[in-house]
Amino acid sequence: QKEVEQDPGPLSVPEGAIVSLNCTYSNSAFQYFMWYRQYSRKGPELLMYTYSSGNKEDGRFTAQVDKSSKYISLFIRDSQPSDSATYLCAILGGAAGNKLTFGGGTRVLVKP
Amino acid sequence: KAGVTQTPRYLIKTRGQQVTLSCSPISGHRSVSWYQQTPGQGLQFLFEYFSETQRNKGNFPGRFSGRQFSNSRSEMNVSTLELGDSALYLCASSLSRGLENTEAFFGQGTRLTVV
């Protein structure tokens, strides 16, 4: 079993819809949670960085962490075709120290 | 503020050769980490350097090595290249003053093709 599980998709939604992405993790020692967006042939771009359970909002993006369930989510409101990309969750902490453990990524396609 | 710079962007090498990739972190960042990204395995951690010392290492063979210079720039080297080493190699930099300052910013990557 992988330490971080993420549905690979693809997830296809119409423009303007809410995109809902999630990851589950197995190690309760993980402390910090990040979401990255990666366009084809580019490096990952940091979208959200959060520590505590609860919600964190930044513009159209909301990150949600539920440490009791070991479940993290990313919501994208009013999705745009430019949001079409692969979204990766990454988790940090515990014995792994500064090593980021990534989910496999979810490919999202927002159709105009 | 300049981002993470990786050079070269693309490389084609032959099996058995060696290769050196370079990464310049964001100014002021002292931690540099390297990751390998492949379609099958996703993003996998190679190693992390902080103040010229390797602080963490992933599960890769000894053919993969790295170093960090006093100006925080880092290089990674792969010797005796194999076809399976074809991948996007990504470098990430962070302030790394404690875990709460470990937001990692990635470069565009070096795409290595081994033929």
mmCIF file with all atom_site columns, N, CA, C and O in Angstrom, chain B residues 19-61:
data_model
loop_
_atom_site.group_PDB
_atom_site.id
_atom_site.type_symbol
_atom_site.label_atom_id
_atom_site.label_alt_id
_atom_site.label_comp_id
_atom_site.label_asym_id
_atom_site.label_entity_id
_atom_site.label_seq_id
_atom_site.pdbx_PDB_ins_code
_atom_site.Cartn_x
_atom_site.Cartn_y
_atom_site.Cartn_z
_atom_site.occupancy
_atom_site.B_iso_or_equiv
_atom_site.pdbx_formal_charge
_atom_site.auth_seq_id
_atom_site.auth_comp_id
_atom_site.auth_asym_id
_atom_site.auth_atom_id
_atom_site.pdbx_PDB_model_num
ATOM 1   N N  . VAL B 1 19 ? 25.836 11.593 -16.442 1.00 0.00 ? 19 VAL B N  1
ATOM 2   C CA . VAL B 1 19 ? 25.225 12.892 -16.692 1.00 0.00 ? 19 VAL B CA 1
ATOM 3   C C  . VAL B 1 19 ? 25.237 13.714 -15.400 1.00 0.00 ? 19 VAL B C  1
ATOM 4   O O  . VAL B 1 19 ? 25.145 13.156 -14.295 1.00 0.00 ? 19 VAL B O  1
ATOM 5   N N  . THR B 1 20 ? 25.376 15.019 -15.548 1.00 0.00 ? 20 THR B N  1
ATOM 6   C CA . THR B 1 20 ? 25.314 15.933 -14.414 1.00 0.00 ? 20 THR B CA 1
ATOM 7   C C  . THR B 1 20 ? 24.257 16.982 -14.670 1.00 0.00 ? 20 THR B C  1
ATOM 8   O O  . THR B 1 20 ? 24.241 17.613 -15.732 1.00 0.00 ? 20 THR B O  1
ATOM 9   N N  . LEU B 1 21 ? 23.362 17.132 -13.710 1.00 0.00 ? 21 LEU B N  1
ATOM 10  C CA . LEU B 1 21 ? 22.285 18.116 -13.804 1.00 0.00 ? 21 LEU B CA 1
ATOM 11  C C  . LEU B 1 21 ? 22.516 19.190 -12.745 1.00 0.00 ? 21 LEU B C  1
ATOM 12  O O  . LEU B 1 21 ? 23.016 18.901 -11.658 1.00 0.00 ? 21 LEU B O  1
ATOM 13  N N  . SER B 1 22 ? 22.093 20.404 -13.061 1.00 0.00 ? 22 SER B N  1
ATOM 14  C CA . SER B 1 22 ? 22.359 21.522 -12.166 1.00 0.00 ? 22 SER B CA 1
ATOM 15  C C  . SER B 1 22 ? 21.077 22.195 -11.704 1.00 0.00 ? 22 SER B C  1
ATOM 16  O O  . SER B 1 22 ? 20.087 22.241 -12.442 1.00 0.00 ? 22 SER B O  1
ATOM 17  N N  . CYS B 1 23 ? 21.112 22.725 -10.493 1.00 0.00 ? 23 CYS B N  1
ATOM 18  C CA . CYS B 1 23 ? 19.951 23.407 -9.919  1.00 0.00 ? 23 CYS B CA 1
ATOM 19  C C  . CYS B 1 23 ? 20.414 24.621 -9.125  1.00 0.00 ? 23 CYS B C  1
ATOM 20  O O  . CYS B 1 23 ? 21.268 24.507 -8.238  1.00 0.00 ? 23 CYS B O  1
ATOM 21  N N  . SER B 1 24 ? 19.834 25.780 -9.444  1.00 0.00 ? 24 SER B N  1
ATOM 22  C CA . SER B 1 24 ? 20.078 26.986 -8.657  1.00 0.00 ? 24 SER B CA 1
ATOM 23  C C  . SER B 1 24 ? 18.805 27.315 -7.894  1.00 0.00 ? 24 SER B C  1
ATOM 24  O O  . SER B 1 24 ? 17.767 27.587 -8.510  1.00 0.00 ? 24 SER B O  1
ATOM 25  N N  . PRO B 1 25 ? 18.836 27.273 -6.560  1.00 0.00 ? 25 PRO B N  1
ATOM 26  C CA . PRO B 1 25 ? 17.607 27.494 -5.787  1.00 0.00 ? 25 PRO B CA 1
ATOM 27  C C  . PRO B 1 25 ? 17.225 28.966 -5.739  1.00 0.00 ? 25 PRO B C  1
ATOM 28  O O  . PRO B 1 25 ? 17.990 29.830 -6.177  1.00 0.00 ? 25 PRO B O  1
ATOM 29  N N  . ILE B 1 26 ? 16.067 29.225 -5.180  1.00 0.00 ? 26 ILE B N  1
ATOM 30  C CA . ILE B 1 26 ? 15.623 30.595 -4.946  1.00 0.00 ? 26 ILE B CA 1
ATOM 31  C C  . ILE B 1 26 ? 16.605 31.251 -3.969  1.00 0.00 ? 26 ILE B C  1
ATOM 32  O O  . ILE B 1 26 ? 17.060 30.615 -3.007  1.00 0.00 ? 26 ILE B O  1
ATOM 33  N N  . SER B 1 27 ? 16.908 32.516 -4.222  1.00 0.00 ? 27 SER B N  1
ATOM 34  C CA . SER B 1 27 ? 17.862 33.230 -3.381  1.00 0.00 ? 27 SER B CA 1
ATOM 35  C C  . SER B 1 27 ? 17.419 33.172 -1.921  1.00 0.00 ? 27 SER B C  1
ATOM 36  O O  . SER B 1 27 ? 16.262 33.464 -1.587  1.00 0.00 ? 27 SER B O  1
ATOM 37  N N  . GLY B 1 28 ? 18.339 32.776 -1.052  1.00 0.00 ? 28 GLY B N  1
ATOM 38  C CA . GLY B 1 28 ? 18.033 32.695 0.375   1.00 0.00 ? 28 GLY B CA 1
ATOM 39  C C  . GLY B 1 28 ? 17.604 31.305 0.824   1.00 0.00 ? 28 GLY B C  1
ATOM 40  O O  . GLY B 1 28 ? 17.593 31.016 2.023   1.00 0.00 ? 28 GLY B O  1
ATOM 41  N N  . HIS B 1 29 ? 17.238 30.465 -0.109  1.00 0.00 ? 29 HIS B N  1
ATOM 42  C CA . HIS B 1 29 ? 16.860 29.094 0.241   1.00 0.00 ? 29 HIS B CA 1
ATOM 43  C C  . HIS B 1 29 ? 18.108 28.241 0.408   1.00 0.00 ? 29 HIS B C  1
ATOM 44  O O  . HIS B 1 29 ? 19.011 28.268 -0.430  1.00 0.00 ? 29 HIS B O  1
ATOM 45  N N  . ARG B 1 30 ? 18.131 27.466 1.484   1.00 0.00 ? 30 ARG B N  1
ATOM 46  C CA . ARG B 1 30 ? 19.313 26.664 1.771   1.00 0.00 ? 30 ARG B CA 1
ATOM 47  C C  . ARG B 1 30 ? 19.107 25.174 1.546   1.00 0.00 ? 30 ARG B C  1
ATOM 48  O O  . ARG B 1 30 ? 20.054 24.399 1.574   1.00 0.00 ? 30 ARG B O  1
ATOM 49  N N  . SER B 1 31 ? 17.862 24.780 1.376   1.00 0.00 ? 31 SER B N  1
ATOM 50  C CA . SER B 1 31 ? 17.582 23.356 1.160   1.00 0.00 ? 31 SER B CA 1
ATOM 51  C C  . SER B 1 31 ? 17.272 23.108 -0.305  1.00 0.00 ? 31 SER B C  1
ATOM 52  O O  . SER B 1 31 ? 16.485 23.833 -0.925  1.00 0.00 ? 31 SER B O  1
ATOM 53  N N  . VAL B 1 32 ? 17.915 22.098 -0.856  1.00 0.00 ? 32 VAL B N  1
ATOM 54  C CA . VAL B 1 32 ? 17.641 21.677 -2.228  1.00 0.00 ? 32 VAL B CA 1
ATOM 55  C C  . VAL B 1 32 ? 17.356 20.186 -2.217  1.00 0.00 ? 32 VAL B C  1
ATOM 56  O O  . VAL B 1 32 ? 18.135 19.403 -1.672  1.00 0.00 ? 32 VAL B O  1
ATOM 57  N N  . SER B 1 33 ? 16.231 19.825 -2.809  1.00 0.00 ? 33 SER B N  1
ATOM 58  C CA . SER B 1 33 ? 15.856 18.412 -2.924  1.00 0.00 ? 33 SER B CA 1
ATOM 59  C C  . SER B 1 33 ? 15.736 18.040 -4.389  1.00 0.00 ? 33 SER B C  1
ATOM 60  O O  . SER B 1 33 ? 15.404 18.879 -5.225  1.00 0.00 ? 33 SER B O  1
ATOM 61  N N  . TRP B 1 34 ? 15.989 16.782 -4.676  1.00 0.00 ? 34 TRP B N  1
ATOM 62  C CA . TRP B 1 34 ? 15.874 16.270 -6.042  1.00 0.00 ? 34 TRP B CA 1
ATOM 63  C C  . TRP B 1 34 ? 14.833 15.160 -6.087  1.00 0.00 ? 34 TRP B C  1
ATOM 64  O O  . TRP B 1 34 ? 14.747 14.324 -5.169  1.00 0.00 ? 34 TRP B O  1
ATOM 65  N N  . TYR B 1 35 ? 14.047 15.171 -7.168  1.00 0.00 ? 35 TYR B N  1
ATOM 66  C CA . TYR B 1 35 ? 13.011 14.168 -7.366  1.00 0.00 ? 35 TYR B CA 1
ATOM 67  C C  . TYR B 1 35 ? 13.091 13.652 -8.794  1.00 0.00 ? 35 TYR B C  1
ATOM 68  O O  . TYR B 1 35 ? 13.457 14.377 -9.721  1.00 0.00 ? 35 TYR B O  1
ATOM 69  N N  . GLN B 1 36 ? 12.720 12.390 -8.936  1.00 0.00 ? 36 GLN B N  1
ATOM 70  C CA . GLN B 1 36 ? 12.592 11.787 -10.256 1.00 0.00 ? 36 GLN B CA 1
ATOM 71  C C  . GLN B 1 36 ? 11.112 11.589 -10.550 1.00 0.00 ? 36 GLN B C  1
ATOM 72  O O  . GLN B 1 36 ? 10.377 11.088 -9.695  1.00 0.00 ? 36 GLN B O  1
ATOM 73  N N  . GLN B 1 37 ? 10.668 11.989 -11.724 1.00 0.00 ? 37 GLN B N  1
ATOM 74  C CA . GLN B 1 37 ? 9.272  11.798 -12.093 1.00 0.00 ? 37 GLN B CA 1
ATOM 75  C C  . GLN B 1 37 ? 9.176  10.956 -13.349 1.00 0.00 ? 37 GLN B C  1
ATOM 76  O O  . GLN B 1 37 ? 9.733  11.307 -14.392 1.00 0.00 ? 37 GLN B O  1
ATOM 77  N N  . THR B 1 38 ? 8.467  9.844  -13.249 1.00 0.00 ? 38 THR B N  1
ATOM 78  C CA . THR B 1 38 ? 8.207  8.968  -14.388 1.00 0.00 ? 38 THR B CA 1
ATOM 79  C C  . THR B 1 38 ? 6.722  8.662  -14.436 1.00 0.00 ? 38 THR B C  1
ATOM 80  O O  . THR B 1 38 ? 6.038  8.727  -13.405 1.00 0.00 ? 38 THR B O  1
ATOM 81  N N  . PRO B 1 39 ? 6.191  8.316  -15.619 1.00 0.00 ? 39 PRO B N  1
ATOM 82  C CA . PRO B 1 39 ? 4.765  8.006  -15.718 1.00 0.00 ? 39 PRO B CA 1
ATOM 83  C C  . PRO B 1 39 ? 4.360  6.837  -14.810 1.00 0.00 ? 39 PRO B C  1
ATOM 84  O O  . PRO B 1 39 ? 3.277  6.846  -14.238 1.00 0.00 ? 39 PRO B O  1
ATOM 85  N N  . GLY B 1 40 ? 5.223  5.879  -14.654 1.00 0.00 ? 40 GLY B N  1
ATOM 86  C CA . GLY B 1 40 ? 4.857  4.699  -13.878 1.00 0.00 ? 40 GLY B CA 1
ATOM 87  C C  . GLY B 1 40 ? 4.980  4.866  -12.379 1.00 0.00 ? 40 GLY B C  1
ATOM 88  O O  . GLY B 1 40 ? 4.149  4.374  -11.617 1.00 0.00 ? 40 GLY B O  1
ATOM 89  N N  . GLN B 1 41 ? 5.992  5.571  -11.938 1.00 0.00 ? 41 GLN B N  1
ATOM 90  C CA . GLN B 1 41 ? 6.283  5.688  -10.506 1.00 0.00 ? 41 GLN B CA 1
ATOM 91  C C  . GLN B 1 41 ? 5.918  7.039  -9.909  1.00 0.00 ? 41 GLN B C  1
ATOM 92  O O  . GLN B 1 41 ? 5.967  7.211  -8.691  1.00 0.00 ? 41 GLN B O  1
ATOM 93  N N  . GLY B 1 42 ? 5.569  7.984  -10.743 1.00 0.00 ? 42 GLY B N  1
ATOM 94  C CA . GLY B 1 42 ? 5.243  9.310  -10.225 1.00 0.00 ? 42 GLY B CA 1
ATOM 95  C C  . GLY B 1 42 ? 6.483  10.038 -9.733  1.00 0.00 ? 42 GLY B C  1
ATOM 96  O O  . GLY B 1 42 ? 7.587  9.806  -10.226 1.00 0.00 ? 42 GLY B O  1
ATOM 97  N N  . LEU B 1 43 ? 6.297  10.893 -8.752  1.00 0.00 ? 43 LEU B N  1
ATOM 98  C CA . LEU B 1 43 ? 7.396  11.684 -8.195  1.00 0.00 ? 43 LEU B CA 1
ATOM 99  C C  . LEU B 1 43 ? 8.033  10.924 -7.038  1.00 0.00 ? 43 LEU B C  1
ATOM 100 O O  . LEU B 1 43 ? 7.383  10.627 -6.038  1.00 0.00 ? 43 LEU B O  1
ATOM 101 N N  . GLN B 1 44 ? 9.318  10.655 -7.168  1.00 0.00 ? 44 GLN B N  1
ATOM 102 C CA . GLN B 1 44 ? 10.023 9.925  -6.121  1.00 0.00 ? 44 GLN B CA 1
ATOM 103 C C  . GLN B 1 44 ? 11.219 10.732 -5.647  1.00 0.00 ? 44 GLN B C  1
ATOM 104 O O  . GLN B 1 44 ? 11.965 11.280 -6.459  1.00 0.00 ? 44 GLN B O  1
ATOM 105 N N  . PHE B 1 45 ? 11.388 10.771 -4.352  1.00 0.00 ? 45 PHE B N  1
ATOM 106 C CA . PHE B 1 45 ? 12.442 11.538 -3.710  1.00 0.00 ? 45 PHE B CA 1
ATOM 107 C C  . PHE B 1 45 ? 13.794 10.871 -3.916  1.00 0.00 ? 45 PHE B C  1
ATOM 108 O O  . PHE B 1 45 ? 13.944 9.665  -3.692  1.00 0.00 ? 45 PHE B O  1
ATOM 109 N N  . LEU B 1 46 ? 14.764 11.676 -4.333  1.00 0.00 ? 46 LEU B N  1
ATOM 110 C CA . LEU B 1 46 ? 16.131 11.174 -4.511  1.00 0.00 ? 46 LEU B CA 1
ATOM 111 C C  . LEU B 1 46 ? 16.991 11.502 -3.296  1.00 0.00 ? 46 LEU B C  1
ATOM 112 O O  . LEU B 1 46 ? 17.525 10.619 -2.639  1.00 0.00 ? 46 LEU B O  1
ATOM 113 N N  . PHE B 1 47 ? 17.171 12.783 -3.034  1.00 0.00 ? 47 PHE B N  1
ATOM 114 C CA . PHE B 1 47 ? 17.942 13.215 -1.863  1.00 0.00 ? 47 PHE B CA 1
ATOM 115 C C  . PHE B 1 47 ? 17.719 14.705 -1.605  1.00 0.00 ? 47 PHE B C  1
ATOM 116 O O  . PHE B 1 47 ? 17.193 15.426 -2.452  1.00 0.00 ? 47 PHE B O  1
ATOM 117 N N  . GLU B 1 48 ? 18.126 15.113 -0.402  1.00 0.00 ? 48 GLU B N  1
ATOM 118 C CA . GLU B 1 48 ? 18.013 16.508 -0.002  1.00 0.00 ? 48 GLU B CA 1
ATOM 119 C C  . GLU B 1 48 ? 19.344 16.979 0.554   1.00 0.00 ? 48 GLU B C  1
ATOM 120 O O  . GLU B 1 48 ? 20.005 16.255 1.312   1.00 0.00 ? 48 GLU B O  1
ATOM 121 N N  . TYR B 1 49 ? 19.705 18.189 0.188   1.00 0.00 ? 49 TYR B N  1
ATOM 122 C CA . TYR B 1 49 ? 20.916 18.817 0.710   1.00 0.00 ? 49 TYR B CA 1
ATOM 123 C C  . TYR B 1 49 ? 20.555 20.091 1.448   1.00 0.00 ? 49 TYR B C  1
ATOM 124 O O  . TYR B 1 49 ? 19.666 20.850 1.026   1.00 0.00 ? 49 TYR B O  1
ATOM 125 N N  . PHE B 1 50 ? 21.253 20.302 2.540   1.00 0.00 ? 50 PHE B N  1
ATOM 126 C CA . PHE B 1 50 ? 21.070 21.510 3.333   1.00 0.00 ? 50 PHE B CA 1
ATOM 127 C C  . PHE B 1 50 ? 22.447 21.934 3.827   1.00 0.00 ? 50 PHE B C  1
ATOM 128 O O  . PHE B 1 50 ? 23.147 21.135 4.456   1.00 0.00 ? 50 PHE B O  1
ATOM 129 N N  . SER B 1 51 ? 22.821 23.163 3.540   1.00 0.00 ? 51 SER B N  1
ATOM 130 C CA . SER B 1 51 ? 24.142 23.667 3.938   1.00 0.00 ? 51 SER B CA 1
ATOM 131 C C  . SER B 1 51 ? 25.253 22.689 3.566   1.00 0.00 ? 51 SER B C  1
ATOM 132 O O  . SER B 1 51 ? 26.088 22.325 4.406   1.00 0.00 ? 51 SER B O  1
ATOM 133 N N  . GLU B 1 52 ? 25.223 22.266 2.325   1.00 0.00 ? 52 GLU B N  1
ATOM 134 C CA . GLU B 1 52 ? 26.266 21.430 1.722   1.00 0.00 ? 52 GLU B CA 1
ATOM 135 C C  . GLU B 1 52 ? 26.305 20.003 2.253   1.00 0.00 ? 52 GLU B C  1
ATOM 136 O O  . GLU B 1 52 ? 27.218 19.244 1.909   1.00 0.00 ? 52 GLU B O  1
ATOM 137 N N  . THR B 1 53 ? 25.344 19.612 3.076   1.00 0.00 ? 53 THR B N  1
ATOM 138 C CA . THR B 1 53 ? 25.319 18.267 3.652   1.00 0.00 ? 53 THR B CA 1
ATOM 139 C C  . THR B 1 53 ? 24.083 17.524 3.181   1.00 0.00 ? 53 THR B C  1
ATOM 140 O O  . THR B 1 53 ? 22.990 18.103 3.148   1.00 0.00 ? 53 THR B O  1
ATOM 141 N N  . GLN B 1 54 ? 24.262 16.259 2.827   1.00 0.00 ? 54 GLN B N  1
ATOM 142 C CA . GLN B 1 54 ? 23.098 15.455 2.482   1.00 0.00 ? 54 GLN B CA 1
ATOM 143 C C  . GLN B 1 54 ? 22.336 15.136 3.758   1.00 0.00 ? 54 GLN B C  1
ATOM 144 O O  . GLN B 1 54 ? 22.855 14.466 4.660   1.00 0.00 ? 54 GLN B O  1
ATOM 145 N N  . ARG B 1 55 ? 21.086 15.552 3.809   1.00 0.00 ? 55 ARG B N  1
ATOM 146 C CA . ARG B 1 55 ? 20.316 15.415 5.037   1.00 0.00 ? 55 ARG B CA 1
ATOM 147 C C  . ARG B 1 55 ? 19.326 14.255 4.974   1.00 0.00 ? 55 ARG B C  1
ATOM 148 O O  . ARG B 1 55 ? 18.867 13.760 5.999   1.00 0.00 ? 55 ARG B O  1
ATOM 149 N N  . ASN B 1 56 ? 18.994 13.838 3.758   1.00 0.00 ? 56 ASN B N  1
ATOM 150 C CA . ASN B 1 56 ? 17.978 12.811 3.598   1.00 0.00 ? 56 ASN B CA 1
ATOM 151 C C  . ASN B 1 56 ? 18.219 12.137 2.254   1.00 0.00 ? 56 ASN B C  1
ATOM 152 O O  . ASN B 1 56 ? 18.668 12.787 1.297   1.00 0.00 ? 56 ASN B O  1
ATOM 153 N N  . LYS B 1 57 ? 17.916 10.851 2.180   1.00 0.00 ? 57 LYS B N  1
ATOM 154 C CA . LYS B 1 57 ? 18.181 10.124 0.946   1.00 0.00 ? 57 LYS B CA 1
ATOM 155 C C  . LYS B 1 57 ? 17.044 9.161  0.672   1.00 0.00 ? 57 LYS B C  1
ATOM 156 O O  . LYS B 1 57 ? 16.528 8.510  1.592   1.00 0.00 ? 57 LYS B O  1
ATOM 157 N N  . GLY B 1 58 ? 16.656 9.039  -0.584  1.00 0.00 ? 58 GLY B N  1
ATOM 158 C CA . GLY B 1 58 ? 15.614 8.107  -0.979  1.00 0.00 ? 58 GLY B CA 1
ATOM 159 C C  . GLY B 1 58 ? 16.198 6.761  -1.350  1.00 0.00 ? 58 GLY B C  1
ATOM 160 O O  . GLY B 1 58 ? 17.391 6.497  -1.176  1.00 0.00 ? 58 GLY B O  1
ATOM 161 N N  . ASN B 1 59 ? 15.337 5.894  -1.862  1.00 0.00 ? 59 ASN B N  1
ATOM 162 C CA . ASN B 1 59 ? 15.736 4.524  -2.182  1.00 0.00 ? 59 ASN B CA 1
ATOM 163 C C  . ASN B 1 59 ? 16.174 4.390  -3.630  1.00 0.00 ? 59 ASN B C  1
ATOM 164 O O  . ASN B 1 59 ? 15.502 3.750  -4.439  1.00 0.00 ? 59 ASN B O  1
ATOM 165 N N  . PHE B 1 60 ? 17.252 4.997  -3.947  1.00 0.00 ? 60 PHE B N  1
ATOM 166 C CA . PHE B 1 60 ? 17.834 4.901  -5.288  1.00 0.00 ? 60 PHE B CA 1
ATOM 167 C C  . PHE B 1 60 ? 19.229 4.307  -5.176  1.00 0.00 ? 60 PHE B C  1
ATOM 168 O O  . PHE B 1 60 ? 19.906 4.456  -4.158  1.00 0.00 ? 60 PHE B O  1
ATOM 169 N N  . PRO B 1 61 ? 19.672 3.638  -6.264  1.00 0.00 ? 61 PRO B N  1
ATOM 170 C CA . PRO B 1 61 ? 21.018 3.023  -6.205  1.00 0.00 ? 61 PRO B CA 1
ATOM 171 C C  . PRO B 1 61 ? 22.113 4.075  -6.120  1.00 0.00 ? 61 PRO B C  1
ATOM 172 O O  . PRO B 1 61 ? 21.897 5.255  -6.374  1.00 0.00 ? 61 PRO B O  1
#
